[in-house]
Structures are given as C-alpha cells and as structure tokens.
Short mmCIF file of C-alpha atoms and ligand atoms in Angstrom, two decimals:
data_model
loop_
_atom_site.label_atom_id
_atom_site.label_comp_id
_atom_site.label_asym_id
_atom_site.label_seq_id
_atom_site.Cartn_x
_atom_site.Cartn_y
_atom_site.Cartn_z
CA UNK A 1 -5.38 -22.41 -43.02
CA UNK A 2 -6.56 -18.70 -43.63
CA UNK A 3 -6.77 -17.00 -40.35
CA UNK A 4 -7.68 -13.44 -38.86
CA UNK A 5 -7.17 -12.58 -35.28
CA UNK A 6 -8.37 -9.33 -33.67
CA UNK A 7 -6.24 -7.59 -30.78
CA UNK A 8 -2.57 -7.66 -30.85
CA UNK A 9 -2.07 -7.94 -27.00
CA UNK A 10 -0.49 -10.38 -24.96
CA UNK A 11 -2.69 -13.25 -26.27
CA UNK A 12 -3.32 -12.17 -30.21
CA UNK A 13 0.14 -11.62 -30.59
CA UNK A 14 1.45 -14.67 -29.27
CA UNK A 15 -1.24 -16.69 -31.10
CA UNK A 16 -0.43 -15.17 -34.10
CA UNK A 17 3.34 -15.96 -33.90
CA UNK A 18 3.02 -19.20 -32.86
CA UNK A 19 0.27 -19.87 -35.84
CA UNK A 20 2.30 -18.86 -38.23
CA UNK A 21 5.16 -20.92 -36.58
CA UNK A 22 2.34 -24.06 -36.88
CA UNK A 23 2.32 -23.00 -41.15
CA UNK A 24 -1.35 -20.89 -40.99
CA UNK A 25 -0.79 -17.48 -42.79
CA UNK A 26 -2.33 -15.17 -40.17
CA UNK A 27 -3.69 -11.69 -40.66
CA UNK A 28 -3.37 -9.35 -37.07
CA UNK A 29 -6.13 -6.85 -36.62
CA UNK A 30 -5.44 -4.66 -34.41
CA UNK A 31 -7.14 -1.05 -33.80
CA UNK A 32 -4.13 1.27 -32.10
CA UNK A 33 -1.98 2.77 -34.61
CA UNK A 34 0.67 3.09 -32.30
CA UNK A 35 0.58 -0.66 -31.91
CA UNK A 36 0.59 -1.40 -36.18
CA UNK A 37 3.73 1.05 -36.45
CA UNK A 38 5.41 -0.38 -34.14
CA UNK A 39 5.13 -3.94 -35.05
CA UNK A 40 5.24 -3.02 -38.82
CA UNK A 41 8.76 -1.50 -37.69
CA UNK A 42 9.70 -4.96 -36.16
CA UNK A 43 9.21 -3.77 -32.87
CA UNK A 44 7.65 -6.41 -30.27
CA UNK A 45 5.20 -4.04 -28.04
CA UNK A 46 5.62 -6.54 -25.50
CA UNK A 47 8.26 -8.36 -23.59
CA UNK A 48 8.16 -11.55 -23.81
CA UNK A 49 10.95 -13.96 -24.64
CA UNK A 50 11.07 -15.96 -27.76
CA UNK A 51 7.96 -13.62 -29.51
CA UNK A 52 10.85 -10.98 -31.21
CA UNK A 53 12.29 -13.85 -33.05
CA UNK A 54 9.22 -15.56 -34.36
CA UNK A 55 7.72 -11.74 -35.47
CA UNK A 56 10.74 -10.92 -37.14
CA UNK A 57 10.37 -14.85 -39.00
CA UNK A 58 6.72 -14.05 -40.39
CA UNK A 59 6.50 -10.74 -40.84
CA UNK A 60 5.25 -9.80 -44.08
CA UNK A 61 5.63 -13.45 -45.16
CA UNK A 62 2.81 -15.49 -43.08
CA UNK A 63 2.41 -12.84 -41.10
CA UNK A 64 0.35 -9.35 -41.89
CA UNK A 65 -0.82 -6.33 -39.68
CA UNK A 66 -3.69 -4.39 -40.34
CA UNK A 67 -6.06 -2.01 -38.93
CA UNK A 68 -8.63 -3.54 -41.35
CA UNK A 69 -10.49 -6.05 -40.90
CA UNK A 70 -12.46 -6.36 -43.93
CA UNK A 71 -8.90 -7.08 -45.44
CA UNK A 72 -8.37 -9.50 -42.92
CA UNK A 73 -11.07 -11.35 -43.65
CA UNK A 74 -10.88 -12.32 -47.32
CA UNK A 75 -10.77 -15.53 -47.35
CA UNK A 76 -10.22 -16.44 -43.35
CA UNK A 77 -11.25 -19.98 -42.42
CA UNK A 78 -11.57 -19.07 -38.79
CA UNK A 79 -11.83 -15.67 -36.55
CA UNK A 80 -9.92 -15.63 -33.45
CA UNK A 81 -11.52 -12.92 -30.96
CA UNK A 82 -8.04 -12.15 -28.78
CA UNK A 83 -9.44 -8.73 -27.31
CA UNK A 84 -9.35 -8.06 -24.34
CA UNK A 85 -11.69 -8.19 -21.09
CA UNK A 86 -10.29 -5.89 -18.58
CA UNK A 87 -12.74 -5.89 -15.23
CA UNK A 88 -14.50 -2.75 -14.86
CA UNK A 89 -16.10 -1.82 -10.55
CA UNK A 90 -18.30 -4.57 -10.56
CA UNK A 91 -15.83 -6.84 -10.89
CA UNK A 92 -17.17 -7.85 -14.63
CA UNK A 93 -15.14 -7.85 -16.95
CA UNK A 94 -15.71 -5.59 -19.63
CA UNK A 95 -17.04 -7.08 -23.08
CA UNK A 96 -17.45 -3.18 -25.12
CA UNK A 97 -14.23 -4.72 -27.21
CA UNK A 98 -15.88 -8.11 -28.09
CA UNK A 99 -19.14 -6.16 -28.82
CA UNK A 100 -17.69 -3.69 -31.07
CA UNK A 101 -15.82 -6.80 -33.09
CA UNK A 102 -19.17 -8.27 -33.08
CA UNK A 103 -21.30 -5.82 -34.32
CA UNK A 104 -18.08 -4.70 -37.01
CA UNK A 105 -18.35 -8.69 -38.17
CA UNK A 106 -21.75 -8.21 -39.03
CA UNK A 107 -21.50 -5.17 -40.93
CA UNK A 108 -18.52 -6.84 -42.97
CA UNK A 109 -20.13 -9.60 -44.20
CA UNK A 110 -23.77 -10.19 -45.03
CA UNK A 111 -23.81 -13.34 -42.76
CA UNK A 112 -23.79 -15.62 -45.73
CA UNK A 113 -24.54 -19.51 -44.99
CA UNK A 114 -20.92 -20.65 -46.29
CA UNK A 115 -20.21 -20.77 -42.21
CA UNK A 116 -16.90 -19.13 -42.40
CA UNK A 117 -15.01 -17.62 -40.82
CA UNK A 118 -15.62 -19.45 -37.96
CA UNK A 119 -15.22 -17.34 -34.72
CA UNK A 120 -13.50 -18.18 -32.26
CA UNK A 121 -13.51 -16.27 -28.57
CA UNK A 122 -10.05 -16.72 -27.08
CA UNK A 123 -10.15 -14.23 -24.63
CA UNK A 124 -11.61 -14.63 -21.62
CA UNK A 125 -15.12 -14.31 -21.35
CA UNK A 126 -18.19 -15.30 -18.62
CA UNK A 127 -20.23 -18.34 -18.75
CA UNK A 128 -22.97 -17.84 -21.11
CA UNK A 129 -20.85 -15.33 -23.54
CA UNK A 130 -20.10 -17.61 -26.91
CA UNK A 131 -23.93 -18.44 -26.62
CA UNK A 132 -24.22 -14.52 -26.71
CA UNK A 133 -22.04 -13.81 -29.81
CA UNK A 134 -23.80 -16.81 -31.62
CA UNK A 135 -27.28 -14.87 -31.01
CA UNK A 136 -25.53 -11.52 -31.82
CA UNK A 137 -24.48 -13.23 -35.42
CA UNK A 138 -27.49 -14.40 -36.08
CA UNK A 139 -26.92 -18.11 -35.50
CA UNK A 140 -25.13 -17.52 -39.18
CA UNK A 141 -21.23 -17.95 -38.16
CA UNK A 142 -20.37 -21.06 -35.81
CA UNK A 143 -18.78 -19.71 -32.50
CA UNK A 144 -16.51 -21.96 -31.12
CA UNK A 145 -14.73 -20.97 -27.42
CA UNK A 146 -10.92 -21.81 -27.07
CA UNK A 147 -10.01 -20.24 -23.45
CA UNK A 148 -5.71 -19.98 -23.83
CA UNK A 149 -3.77 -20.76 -20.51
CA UNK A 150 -0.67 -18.44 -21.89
CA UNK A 151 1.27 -17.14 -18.70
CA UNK A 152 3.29 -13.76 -19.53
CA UNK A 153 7.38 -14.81 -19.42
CA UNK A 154 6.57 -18.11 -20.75
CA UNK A 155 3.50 -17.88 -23.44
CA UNK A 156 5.23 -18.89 -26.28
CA UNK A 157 6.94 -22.02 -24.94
CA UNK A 158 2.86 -22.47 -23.36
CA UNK A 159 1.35 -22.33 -26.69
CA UNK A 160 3.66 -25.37 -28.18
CA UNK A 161 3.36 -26.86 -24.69
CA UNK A 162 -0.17 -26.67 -23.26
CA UNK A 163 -1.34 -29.11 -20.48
CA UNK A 164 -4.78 -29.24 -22.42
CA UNK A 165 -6.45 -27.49 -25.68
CA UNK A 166 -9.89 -26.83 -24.54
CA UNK A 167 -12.76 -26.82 -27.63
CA UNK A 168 -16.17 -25.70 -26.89
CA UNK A 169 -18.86 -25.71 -29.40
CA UNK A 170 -22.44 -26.40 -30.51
CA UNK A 171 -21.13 -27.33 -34.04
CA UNK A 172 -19.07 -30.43 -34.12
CA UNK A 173 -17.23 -29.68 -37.27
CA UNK A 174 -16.41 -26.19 -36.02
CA UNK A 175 -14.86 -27.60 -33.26
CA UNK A 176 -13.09 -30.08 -35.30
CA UNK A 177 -11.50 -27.08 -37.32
CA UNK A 178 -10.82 -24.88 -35.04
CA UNK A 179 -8.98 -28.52 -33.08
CA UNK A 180 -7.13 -29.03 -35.83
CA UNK A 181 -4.92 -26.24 -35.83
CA UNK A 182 -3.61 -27.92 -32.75
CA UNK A 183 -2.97 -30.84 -34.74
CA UNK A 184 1.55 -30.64 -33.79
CA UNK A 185 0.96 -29.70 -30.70
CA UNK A 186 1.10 -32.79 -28.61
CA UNK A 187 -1.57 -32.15 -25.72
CA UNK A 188 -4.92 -33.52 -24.25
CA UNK A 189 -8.13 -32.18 -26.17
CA UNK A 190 -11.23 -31.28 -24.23
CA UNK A 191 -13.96 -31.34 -26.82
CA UNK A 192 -17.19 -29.82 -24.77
CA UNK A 193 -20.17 -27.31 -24.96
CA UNK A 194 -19.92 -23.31 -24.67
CA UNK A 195 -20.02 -23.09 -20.98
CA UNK A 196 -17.91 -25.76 -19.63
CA UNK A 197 -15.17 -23.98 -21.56
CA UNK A 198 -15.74 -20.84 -20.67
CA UNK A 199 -15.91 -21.89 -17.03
CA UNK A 200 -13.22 -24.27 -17.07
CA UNK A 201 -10.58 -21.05 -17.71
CA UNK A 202 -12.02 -19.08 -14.82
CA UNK A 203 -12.20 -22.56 -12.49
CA UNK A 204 -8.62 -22.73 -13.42
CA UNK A 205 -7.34 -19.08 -12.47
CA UNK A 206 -9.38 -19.36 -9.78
CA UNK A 207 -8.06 -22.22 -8.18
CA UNK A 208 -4.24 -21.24 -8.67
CA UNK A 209 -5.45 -17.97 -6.53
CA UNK A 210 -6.78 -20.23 -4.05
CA UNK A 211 -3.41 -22.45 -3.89
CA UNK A 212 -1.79 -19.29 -3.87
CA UNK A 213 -3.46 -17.81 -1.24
CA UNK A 214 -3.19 -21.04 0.77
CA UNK A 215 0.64 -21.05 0.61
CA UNK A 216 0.77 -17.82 1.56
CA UNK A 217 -1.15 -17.95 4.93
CA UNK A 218 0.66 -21.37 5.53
CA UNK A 219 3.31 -19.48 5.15
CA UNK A 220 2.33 -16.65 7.81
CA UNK A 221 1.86 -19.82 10.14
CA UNK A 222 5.28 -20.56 9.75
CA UNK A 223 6.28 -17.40 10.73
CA UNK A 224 4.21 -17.32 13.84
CA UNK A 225 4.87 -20.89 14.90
CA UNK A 226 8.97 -19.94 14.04
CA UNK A 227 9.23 -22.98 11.70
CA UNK A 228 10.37 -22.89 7.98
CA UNK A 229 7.74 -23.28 5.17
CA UNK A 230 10.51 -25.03 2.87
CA UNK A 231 10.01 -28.54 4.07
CA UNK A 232 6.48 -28.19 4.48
CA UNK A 233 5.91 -27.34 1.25
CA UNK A 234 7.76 -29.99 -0.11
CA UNK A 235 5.95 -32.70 1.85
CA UNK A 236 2.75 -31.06 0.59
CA UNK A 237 3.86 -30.85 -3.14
CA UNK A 238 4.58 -34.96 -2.65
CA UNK A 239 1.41 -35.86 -2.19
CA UNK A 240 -0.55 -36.26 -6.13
CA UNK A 241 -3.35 -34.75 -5.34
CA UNK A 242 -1.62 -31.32 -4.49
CA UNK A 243 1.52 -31.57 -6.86
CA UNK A 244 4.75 -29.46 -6.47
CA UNK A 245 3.93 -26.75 -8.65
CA UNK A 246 2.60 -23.11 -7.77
CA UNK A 247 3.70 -23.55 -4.19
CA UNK A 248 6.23 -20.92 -3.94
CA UNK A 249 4.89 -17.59 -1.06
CA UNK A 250 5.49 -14.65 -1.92
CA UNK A 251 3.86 -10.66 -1.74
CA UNK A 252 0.38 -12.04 -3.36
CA UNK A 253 -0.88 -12.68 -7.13
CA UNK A 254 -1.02 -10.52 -9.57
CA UNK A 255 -0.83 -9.84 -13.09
CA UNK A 256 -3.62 -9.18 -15.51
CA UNK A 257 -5.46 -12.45 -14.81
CA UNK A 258 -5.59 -14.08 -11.86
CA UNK A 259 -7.04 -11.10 -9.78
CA UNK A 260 -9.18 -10.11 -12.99
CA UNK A 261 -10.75 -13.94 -13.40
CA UNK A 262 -11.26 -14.44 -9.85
CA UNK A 263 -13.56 -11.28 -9.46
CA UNK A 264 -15.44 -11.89 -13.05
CA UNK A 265 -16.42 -15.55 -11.59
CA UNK A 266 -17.69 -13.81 -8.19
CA UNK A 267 -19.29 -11.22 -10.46
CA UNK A 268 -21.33 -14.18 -12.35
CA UNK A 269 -21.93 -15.91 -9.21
CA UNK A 270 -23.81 -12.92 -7.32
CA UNK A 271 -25.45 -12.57 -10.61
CA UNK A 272 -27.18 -16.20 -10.02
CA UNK A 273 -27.73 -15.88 -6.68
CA UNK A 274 -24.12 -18.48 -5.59
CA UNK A 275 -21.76 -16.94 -2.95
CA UNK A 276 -18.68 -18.09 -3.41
CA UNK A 277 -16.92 -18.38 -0.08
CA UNK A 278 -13.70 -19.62 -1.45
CA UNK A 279 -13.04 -17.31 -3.68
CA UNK A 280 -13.90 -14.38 -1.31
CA UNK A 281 -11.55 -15.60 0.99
CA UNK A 282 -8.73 -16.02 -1.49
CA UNK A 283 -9.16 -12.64 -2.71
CA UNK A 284 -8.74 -11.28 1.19
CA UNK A 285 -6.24 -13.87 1.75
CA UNK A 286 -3.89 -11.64 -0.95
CA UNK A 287 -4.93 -8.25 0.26
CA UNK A 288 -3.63 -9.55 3.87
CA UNK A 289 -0.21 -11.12 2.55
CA UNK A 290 0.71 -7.18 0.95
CA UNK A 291 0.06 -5.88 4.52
CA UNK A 292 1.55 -8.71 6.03
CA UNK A 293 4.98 -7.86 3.69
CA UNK A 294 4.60 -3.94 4.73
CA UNK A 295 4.20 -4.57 8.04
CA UNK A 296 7.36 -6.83 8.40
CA UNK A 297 9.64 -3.51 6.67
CA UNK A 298 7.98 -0.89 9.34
CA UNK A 299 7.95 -3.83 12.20
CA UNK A 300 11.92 -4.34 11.08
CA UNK A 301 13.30 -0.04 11.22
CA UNK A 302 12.68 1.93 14.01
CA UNK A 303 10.62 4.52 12.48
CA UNK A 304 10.16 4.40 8.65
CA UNK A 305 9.96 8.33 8.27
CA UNK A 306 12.91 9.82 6.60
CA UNK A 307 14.12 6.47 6.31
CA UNK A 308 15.62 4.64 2.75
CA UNK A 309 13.80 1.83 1.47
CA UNK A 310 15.13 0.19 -1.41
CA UNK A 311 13.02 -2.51 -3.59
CA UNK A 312 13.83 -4.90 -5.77
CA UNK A 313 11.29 -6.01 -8.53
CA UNK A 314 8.44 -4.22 -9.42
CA UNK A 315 6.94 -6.66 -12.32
CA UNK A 316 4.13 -8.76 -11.24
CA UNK A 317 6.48 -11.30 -11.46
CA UNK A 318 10.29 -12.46 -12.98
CA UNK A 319 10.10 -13.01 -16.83
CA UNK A 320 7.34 -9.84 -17.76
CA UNK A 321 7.76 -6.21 -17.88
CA UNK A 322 4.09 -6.03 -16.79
CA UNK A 323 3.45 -4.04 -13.38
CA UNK A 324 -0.40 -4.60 -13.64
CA UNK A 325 -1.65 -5.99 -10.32
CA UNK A 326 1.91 -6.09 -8.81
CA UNK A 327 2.89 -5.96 -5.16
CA UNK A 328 5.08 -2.75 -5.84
CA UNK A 329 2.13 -0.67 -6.75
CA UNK A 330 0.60 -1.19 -3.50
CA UNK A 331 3.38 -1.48 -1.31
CA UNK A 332 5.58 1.95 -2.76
CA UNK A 333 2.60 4.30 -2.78
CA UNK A 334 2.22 3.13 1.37
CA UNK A 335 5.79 3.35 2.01
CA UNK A 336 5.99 6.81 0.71
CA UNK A 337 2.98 7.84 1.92
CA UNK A 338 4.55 6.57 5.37
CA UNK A 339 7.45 8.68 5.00
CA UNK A 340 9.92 6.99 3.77
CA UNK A 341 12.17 7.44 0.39
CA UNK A 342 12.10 4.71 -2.44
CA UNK A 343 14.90 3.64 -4.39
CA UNK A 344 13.73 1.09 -6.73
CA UNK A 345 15.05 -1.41 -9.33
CA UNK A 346 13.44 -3.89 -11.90
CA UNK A 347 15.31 -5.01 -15.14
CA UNK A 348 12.18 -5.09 -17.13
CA UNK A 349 9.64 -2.86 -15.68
CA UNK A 350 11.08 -0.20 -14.63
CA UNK A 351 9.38 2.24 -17.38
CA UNK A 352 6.13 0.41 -17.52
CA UNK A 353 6.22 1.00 -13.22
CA UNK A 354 7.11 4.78 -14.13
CA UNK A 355 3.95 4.83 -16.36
CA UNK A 356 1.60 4.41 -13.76
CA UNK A 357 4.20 5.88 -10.54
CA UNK A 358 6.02 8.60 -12.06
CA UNK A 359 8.49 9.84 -9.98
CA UNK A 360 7.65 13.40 -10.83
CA UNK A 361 4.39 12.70 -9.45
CA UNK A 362 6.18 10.65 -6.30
CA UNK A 363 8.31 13.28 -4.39
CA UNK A 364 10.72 10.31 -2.60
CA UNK A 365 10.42 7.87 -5.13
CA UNK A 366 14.20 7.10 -7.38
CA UNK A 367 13.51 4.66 -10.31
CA UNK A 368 17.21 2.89 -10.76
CA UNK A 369 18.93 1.22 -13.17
CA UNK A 370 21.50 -0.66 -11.25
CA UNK A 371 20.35 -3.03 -8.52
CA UNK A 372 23.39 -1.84 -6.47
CA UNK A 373 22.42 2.05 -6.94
CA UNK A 374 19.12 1.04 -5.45
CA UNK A 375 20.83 -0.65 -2.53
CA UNK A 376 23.00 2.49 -1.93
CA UNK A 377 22.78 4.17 1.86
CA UNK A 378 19.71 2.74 1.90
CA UNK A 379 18.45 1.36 5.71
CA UNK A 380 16.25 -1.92 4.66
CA UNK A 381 16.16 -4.27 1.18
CA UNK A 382 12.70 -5.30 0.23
CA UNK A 383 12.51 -8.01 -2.36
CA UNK A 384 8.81 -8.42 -4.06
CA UNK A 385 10.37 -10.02 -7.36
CA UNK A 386 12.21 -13.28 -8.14
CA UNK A 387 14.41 -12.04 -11.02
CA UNK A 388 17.63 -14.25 -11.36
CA UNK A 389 19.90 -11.58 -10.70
CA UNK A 390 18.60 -10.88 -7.15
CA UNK A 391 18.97 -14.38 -6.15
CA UNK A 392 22.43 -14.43 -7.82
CA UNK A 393 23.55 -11.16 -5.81
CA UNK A 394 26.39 -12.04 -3.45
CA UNK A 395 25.18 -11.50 0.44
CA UNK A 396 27.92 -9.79 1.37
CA UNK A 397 27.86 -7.04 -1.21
CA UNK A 398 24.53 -6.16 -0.03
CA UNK A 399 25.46 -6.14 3.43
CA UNK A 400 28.04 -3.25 1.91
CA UNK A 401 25.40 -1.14 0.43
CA UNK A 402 23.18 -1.15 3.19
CA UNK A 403 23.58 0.95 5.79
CA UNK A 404 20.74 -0.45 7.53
CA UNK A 405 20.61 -4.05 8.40
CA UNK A 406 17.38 -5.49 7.33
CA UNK A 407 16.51 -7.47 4.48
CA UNK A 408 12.52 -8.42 3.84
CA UNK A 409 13.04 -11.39 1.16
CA UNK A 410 9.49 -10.88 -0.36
CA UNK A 411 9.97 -14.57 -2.07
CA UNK A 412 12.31 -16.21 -0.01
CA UNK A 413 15.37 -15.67 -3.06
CA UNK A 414 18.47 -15.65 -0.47
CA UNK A 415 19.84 -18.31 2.25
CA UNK A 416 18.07 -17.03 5.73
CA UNK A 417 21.60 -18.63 7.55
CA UNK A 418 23.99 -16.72 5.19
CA UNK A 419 22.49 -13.72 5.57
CA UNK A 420 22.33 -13.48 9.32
CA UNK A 421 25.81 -14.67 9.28
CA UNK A 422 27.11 -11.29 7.70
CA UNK A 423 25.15 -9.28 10.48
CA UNK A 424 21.90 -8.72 8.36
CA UNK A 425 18.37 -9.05 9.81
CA UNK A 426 16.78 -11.59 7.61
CA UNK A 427 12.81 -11.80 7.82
CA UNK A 428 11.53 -13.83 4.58
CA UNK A 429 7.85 -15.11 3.86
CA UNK A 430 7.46 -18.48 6.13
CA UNK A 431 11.75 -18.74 6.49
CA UNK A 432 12.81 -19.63 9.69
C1 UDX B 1 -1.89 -16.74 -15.31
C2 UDX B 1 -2.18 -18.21 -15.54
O1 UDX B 1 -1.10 -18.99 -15.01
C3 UDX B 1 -2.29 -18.46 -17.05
O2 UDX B 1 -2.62 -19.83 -17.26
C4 UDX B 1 -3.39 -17.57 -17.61
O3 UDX B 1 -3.55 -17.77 -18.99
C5 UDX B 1 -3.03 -16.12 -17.34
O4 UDX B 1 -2.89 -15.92 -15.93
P1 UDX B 1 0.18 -15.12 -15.37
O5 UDX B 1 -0.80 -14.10 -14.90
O6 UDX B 1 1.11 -14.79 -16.48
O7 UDX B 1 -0.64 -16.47 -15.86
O8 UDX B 1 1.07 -15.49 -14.13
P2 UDX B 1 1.32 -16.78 -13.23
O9 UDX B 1 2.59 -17.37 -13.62
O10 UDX B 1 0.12 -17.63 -13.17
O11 UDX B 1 1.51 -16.07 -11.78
C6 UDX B 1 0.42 -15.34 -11.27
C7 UDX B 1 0.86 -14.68 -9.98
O12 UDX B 1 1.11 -15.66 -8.98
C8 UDX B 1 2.16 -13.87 -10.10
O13 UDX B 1 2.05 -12.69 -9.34
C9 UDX B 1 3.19 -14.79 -9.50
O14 UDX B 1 4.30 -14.09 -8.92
C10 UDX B 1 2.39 -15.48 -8.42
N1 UDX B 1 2.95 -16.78 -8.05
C11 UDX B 1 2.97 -17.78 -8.97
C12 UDX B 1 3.41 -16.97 -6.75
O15 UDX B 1 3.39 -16.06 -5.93
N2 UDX B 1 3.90 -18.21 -6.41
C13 UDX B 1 3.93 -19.24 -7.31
O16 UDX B 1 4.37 -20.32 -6.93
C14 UDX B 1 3.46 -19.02 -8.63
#
C-alpha cells in the first residue's frame, strides 16, 4: 500500500522503516529542515539500533522524505498521524501538532467521498481525541486509532514483535485496512471503538509506572528491613498474575512516556470529575525513589561539599541516547547545587545530557568520555544507568580509581559481596 506518515520522531521514523521493511512504499513528512537534511544525507537523527540499516535499505527506493505533504499524499491509502504530544503544565498533553496536521489535511484535499487516505492517529492522544479529528474532517476521512507500544533501544525489534496490534474505529473496513498492514506480523489484534484504544495505551503506561513504582518502594523496604530484594522479586515474578518482567528497581521512570502518559490520564480524569489515587501515588512514589538515591550518596561521604562525585549513565535508560525524564537531570543539578563536583559518563548521551546541562552553564560539572576518567580521584561512584559496560567493569579497577570508598549501584549492576570484599562501601537499591 501507498502510505504517508507525518513526524519523523521516534515513532514516524521507526514506523516508516519498518513499513517499508513490511513492502508499503512510505512517504515521511516531516516539518524541521534540519531533520529532512539529515536523513536525506543518510543520517539516523536518532539512536536506535537496527533503524540506520533499514533507512539506508529504503531510502529513495520505498522510502521518501519530504517537507510536503501535498506530495505525500498523492495517492496514499492511509495517513499515519506520528506527531508528537509532549505534556504542557497541566499535565495535558499538547495536541497544537495534531491540530495543525488536521487543519493542513483539510486544506489539501477538498474532503472528497473516495474515503482515502484513511487517517490514522498513532501518537498518543486522550480519550475522546480520534472522535475529535473525525468532527474536525468533517466526518469525510475515516479515522482509525492505532496507539504503538515502541520502547526507545528496542522499537524496531517491537514493531515486528508486538504483544498486541490495537485497531480502533467507527468504520469496520477502515479498521480492516489499516489491520492489514499488520498482516506478517504475527500478534494478537484488538479490533475496538475510538476510546478503548486510546485508553488502553495510557492504561498500559500507566500501569508499568505503577509496577514500577511498586518495586521500587519494595525495594526501600528491603533496605530498611536489611533483606535483599533479589529473591523477593523473583518469587513475585513466579506468580502469573504478576509475571517476571518490569521488576527490576532502580532511580525511577523516565523517558518521554511513561511520566508524560501517566499525567495526561490524571489530566483527563480531573477533567471528569475521577481522582485517580493510584496514579497519584505512583507519580510520588518516583519523585521519592530520586531522593531516596541522593540521599544514600550524601548519607554515604562525610560532607558532599568540595567532594567528587562521579556518575555513570545519564540516558533514561541503557539502549537510548535520550536524557528526557532521566534520573541524572535531577540528581546532578542537586549534587552540584550541594557542593559537590560531577564527573560524568554515558556512551550514548553524553551530548544530548550536555544539551540540556551544559557544562559551561554547570561550574563543577566534567562530561567524560571514558568511564574510567569519570571514576578518576573521585570520592563516591553513583550508577543511575544499566549500560553493559558498567556491569562488565571489573570491581577491583574501580576500587583503583576511587579514592573514596563508596559505590551507590543506582540499579543493582555489581555483586554487593564482591564489592565489599575489595574494601568498597556498597549501598544498592533493595541489595542486602
Ligand atoms: C515505554 C513503554 O514501555 C512503551 O511501550 C511505550 O510505547 C513508550 O514508553 P520507554 O519509555 O522506551 O517505553 O521505556 P521503558 O523500557 O518502558 O522504561 C521506562 C522507564 O522505566 C525507564 O526509565 C527504565 O529505566 C525504567 N525501568 C524499566 C525500570 O526502572 N525497571 C524496569 O524493570 C523496567
């Protein structure tokens, strides 16, 4: 099939990709020149393994760029809406993208009754939006909702391997197209209305912040009852109804979705008049695990002022050079503000980090490029990543580096026993 997607982020960009992979041709709107160069170039704006190689397979075969969308267009079966949603104070997320395509579709095309292209609104919306953009179209162009459950690091192996393909529409053969682009990928299809798909991506975010947040105070239990989370969370991952994935603590979510889902769905709830106690307290629950992860540095040196902290990881998490949401952008600023000198290592995100902390702008802060020049002289390790290398890194060489003693193992990477056996102080999240 003919298909146009608007927005070359994380999700547009994958889709497209992986379309093309599936034999669509797909033309890529996207609006920032910047972005069109760079991919025209063969340069993947993002990092995400596996995406390079299927770019520089389509390109300019199955595969265009454009900033137009009229182009686009000609001849496109289906829409795909991949722009994005960010959250703006209230905590909703912020639609001015979606309008704009909107209200650019109309103007295009004289909403003619041949029903195509159909749209269809991948990103992330509220409960009540595709019944929105139908209105806004005139009722002309069937709107079909396909909510994508991509995670950065491992989206393109997600896209091929979903645990569902969620369809929801008011037009049953719109649905039907739009589901059979999935046709070779071998996954459960939830054919339902506008709503329940809408909701059913929030319900999910929101409930792997709530697991999250769960672990992560069980965790804190641990810690005061001076037992070892391992086990526990084992036991709990046995039982079906729980499962053994998403259990790992660590400094609190982040990334550009969970915190950004969690506070659209509270948004829409005060909206209608529904608290949502869970929620609220899952959202708290990650604010308290960052302090909880400060306070076990300061409670662990003697006084942090003038003192060398060094920190390893500063992506949300391992696999992504993406910073947005992540534990080192709360935790640095404090430690700096507290006195203390930074020297910091990630071996993605170190210039997306600088983008946001520069050090100019961060008199204490060192950005490094070698773990070990991080770890240099410096009086505590704090570990808020789970990159390979850092769980690879031999004990004893960072007992050599150090020249303080303490290591705070932000998600539980390194042996607890090993570690105390060379002389460090060991304090992990839940580790005995
Ligand atoms: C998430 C959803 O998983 C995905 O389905 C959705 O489409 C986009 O949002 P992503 O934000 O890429 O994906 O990250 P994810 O892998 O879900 O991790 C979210 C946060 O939870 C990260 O900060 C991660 O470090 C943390 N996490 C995850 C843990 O702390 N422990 C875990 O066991 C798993």
């Amino acid at each position: 099939m003919k298909i146009a997607i608007a927005g070359a982020g994380y999700v547009g960009l994958t889709t497209a990709a992986c379309l093309c992979e599936l034999g669509h041709a797909v033309s890529l709107v996207e609006i920032d020149q910047t972005r069109i160069d760079a991919l025209q170039s063969g340069i993947c704006p993002i990092y995400e393994p596996g995406l390079p190689e299927l770019l520089d397979k389509h390109l300019d075969t199955s595969l265009k760029i454009t900033a137009d969308l009229s182009q686009a267009l000609e001849g496109a079966d289906i829409l795909f809406a991949c722009v994005g949603t960010p959250p703006m104070a209230t905590g909703a997320p912020d639609l001015s993208g979606l309008r704009r395509l909107l209200g650019d579709l109309r103007a295009l095309r004289p909403l003619s009754a041949d029903g195509r292209p159909v749209v269809v609104l991948k990103s992330t919306v509220p409960p009540g939006t595709n019944r929105w953009a139908s209105k806004r179209l005139g009722g002309v162009l069937p709107v079909v909702s396909n909510p994508e459950f991509l995670r950065e690091g491992t989206a393109v192996y997600d896209f091929f391997h979903p645990d569902r393909v969620i369809i929801g529409s008011e037009d049953r053969a719109a649905g039907e197209l739009v589901a059979s682009l999935y046709r070779d990928v071998e996954a459960p299809l939830v054919l339902t209305g506008w709503e329940q798909a809408e909701l059913a991506k929030y319900a999910t975010n929101a409930f792997l912040a709530l697991k999250l947040s769960f672990v992560n105070e069980l965790a804190a239990l641990c810690d005061g009852i001076g037992t070892d989370v391992q086990d526990v969370l084992t036991a709990l991952g046995l039982d079906k109804r729980i499962g053994p994935h998403f259990l790992s603590p660590g400094p609190g979510y982040g990334g550009s979705c969970l915190p950004k889902d969690l506070k659209a769905l509270m948004w829409k709830a005060r909206r209608i008049g529904v608290t949502l106690d869970t929620m609220r307290s899952a959202e708290k629950a990650n604010v308290r695990q960052r302090e909880r992860l400060l306070q076990k540095v300061l409670n662990g040196v003697d006084d942090i002022w003038g003192k060398t902290i060094a920190v390893w990881g500063l992506s949300f998490k391992a696999g992504t050079d993406d910073v947005r949401s992540a534990a080192s952008l709360e935790l640095i600023p404090k430690l700096l503000a507290l006195g203390a000198r930074v020297q910091a290592h990630d071996p993605e995100a170190l210039i997306a980090f600088a983008r946001v902390c520069p050090p100019e702008r961060w008199p204490g802060l060192v950005l490094c490029g070698d773990p070990w020049r991080a770890l240099h002289g410096a009086h505590a390790l704090l570990i808020l990543t789970e990159w390979p290398a850092y769980k690879e890194a031999p004990i004893e060489q960072i007992r050599q580096h150090l020249s303080g003693n303490l290591i705070v193992d932000g998600r539980n990477l390194l042996n607890p026993e090993r570690a105390r056996a060379t002389g460090l102080m060991y304090r992990g999240v839940g580790r005995k």
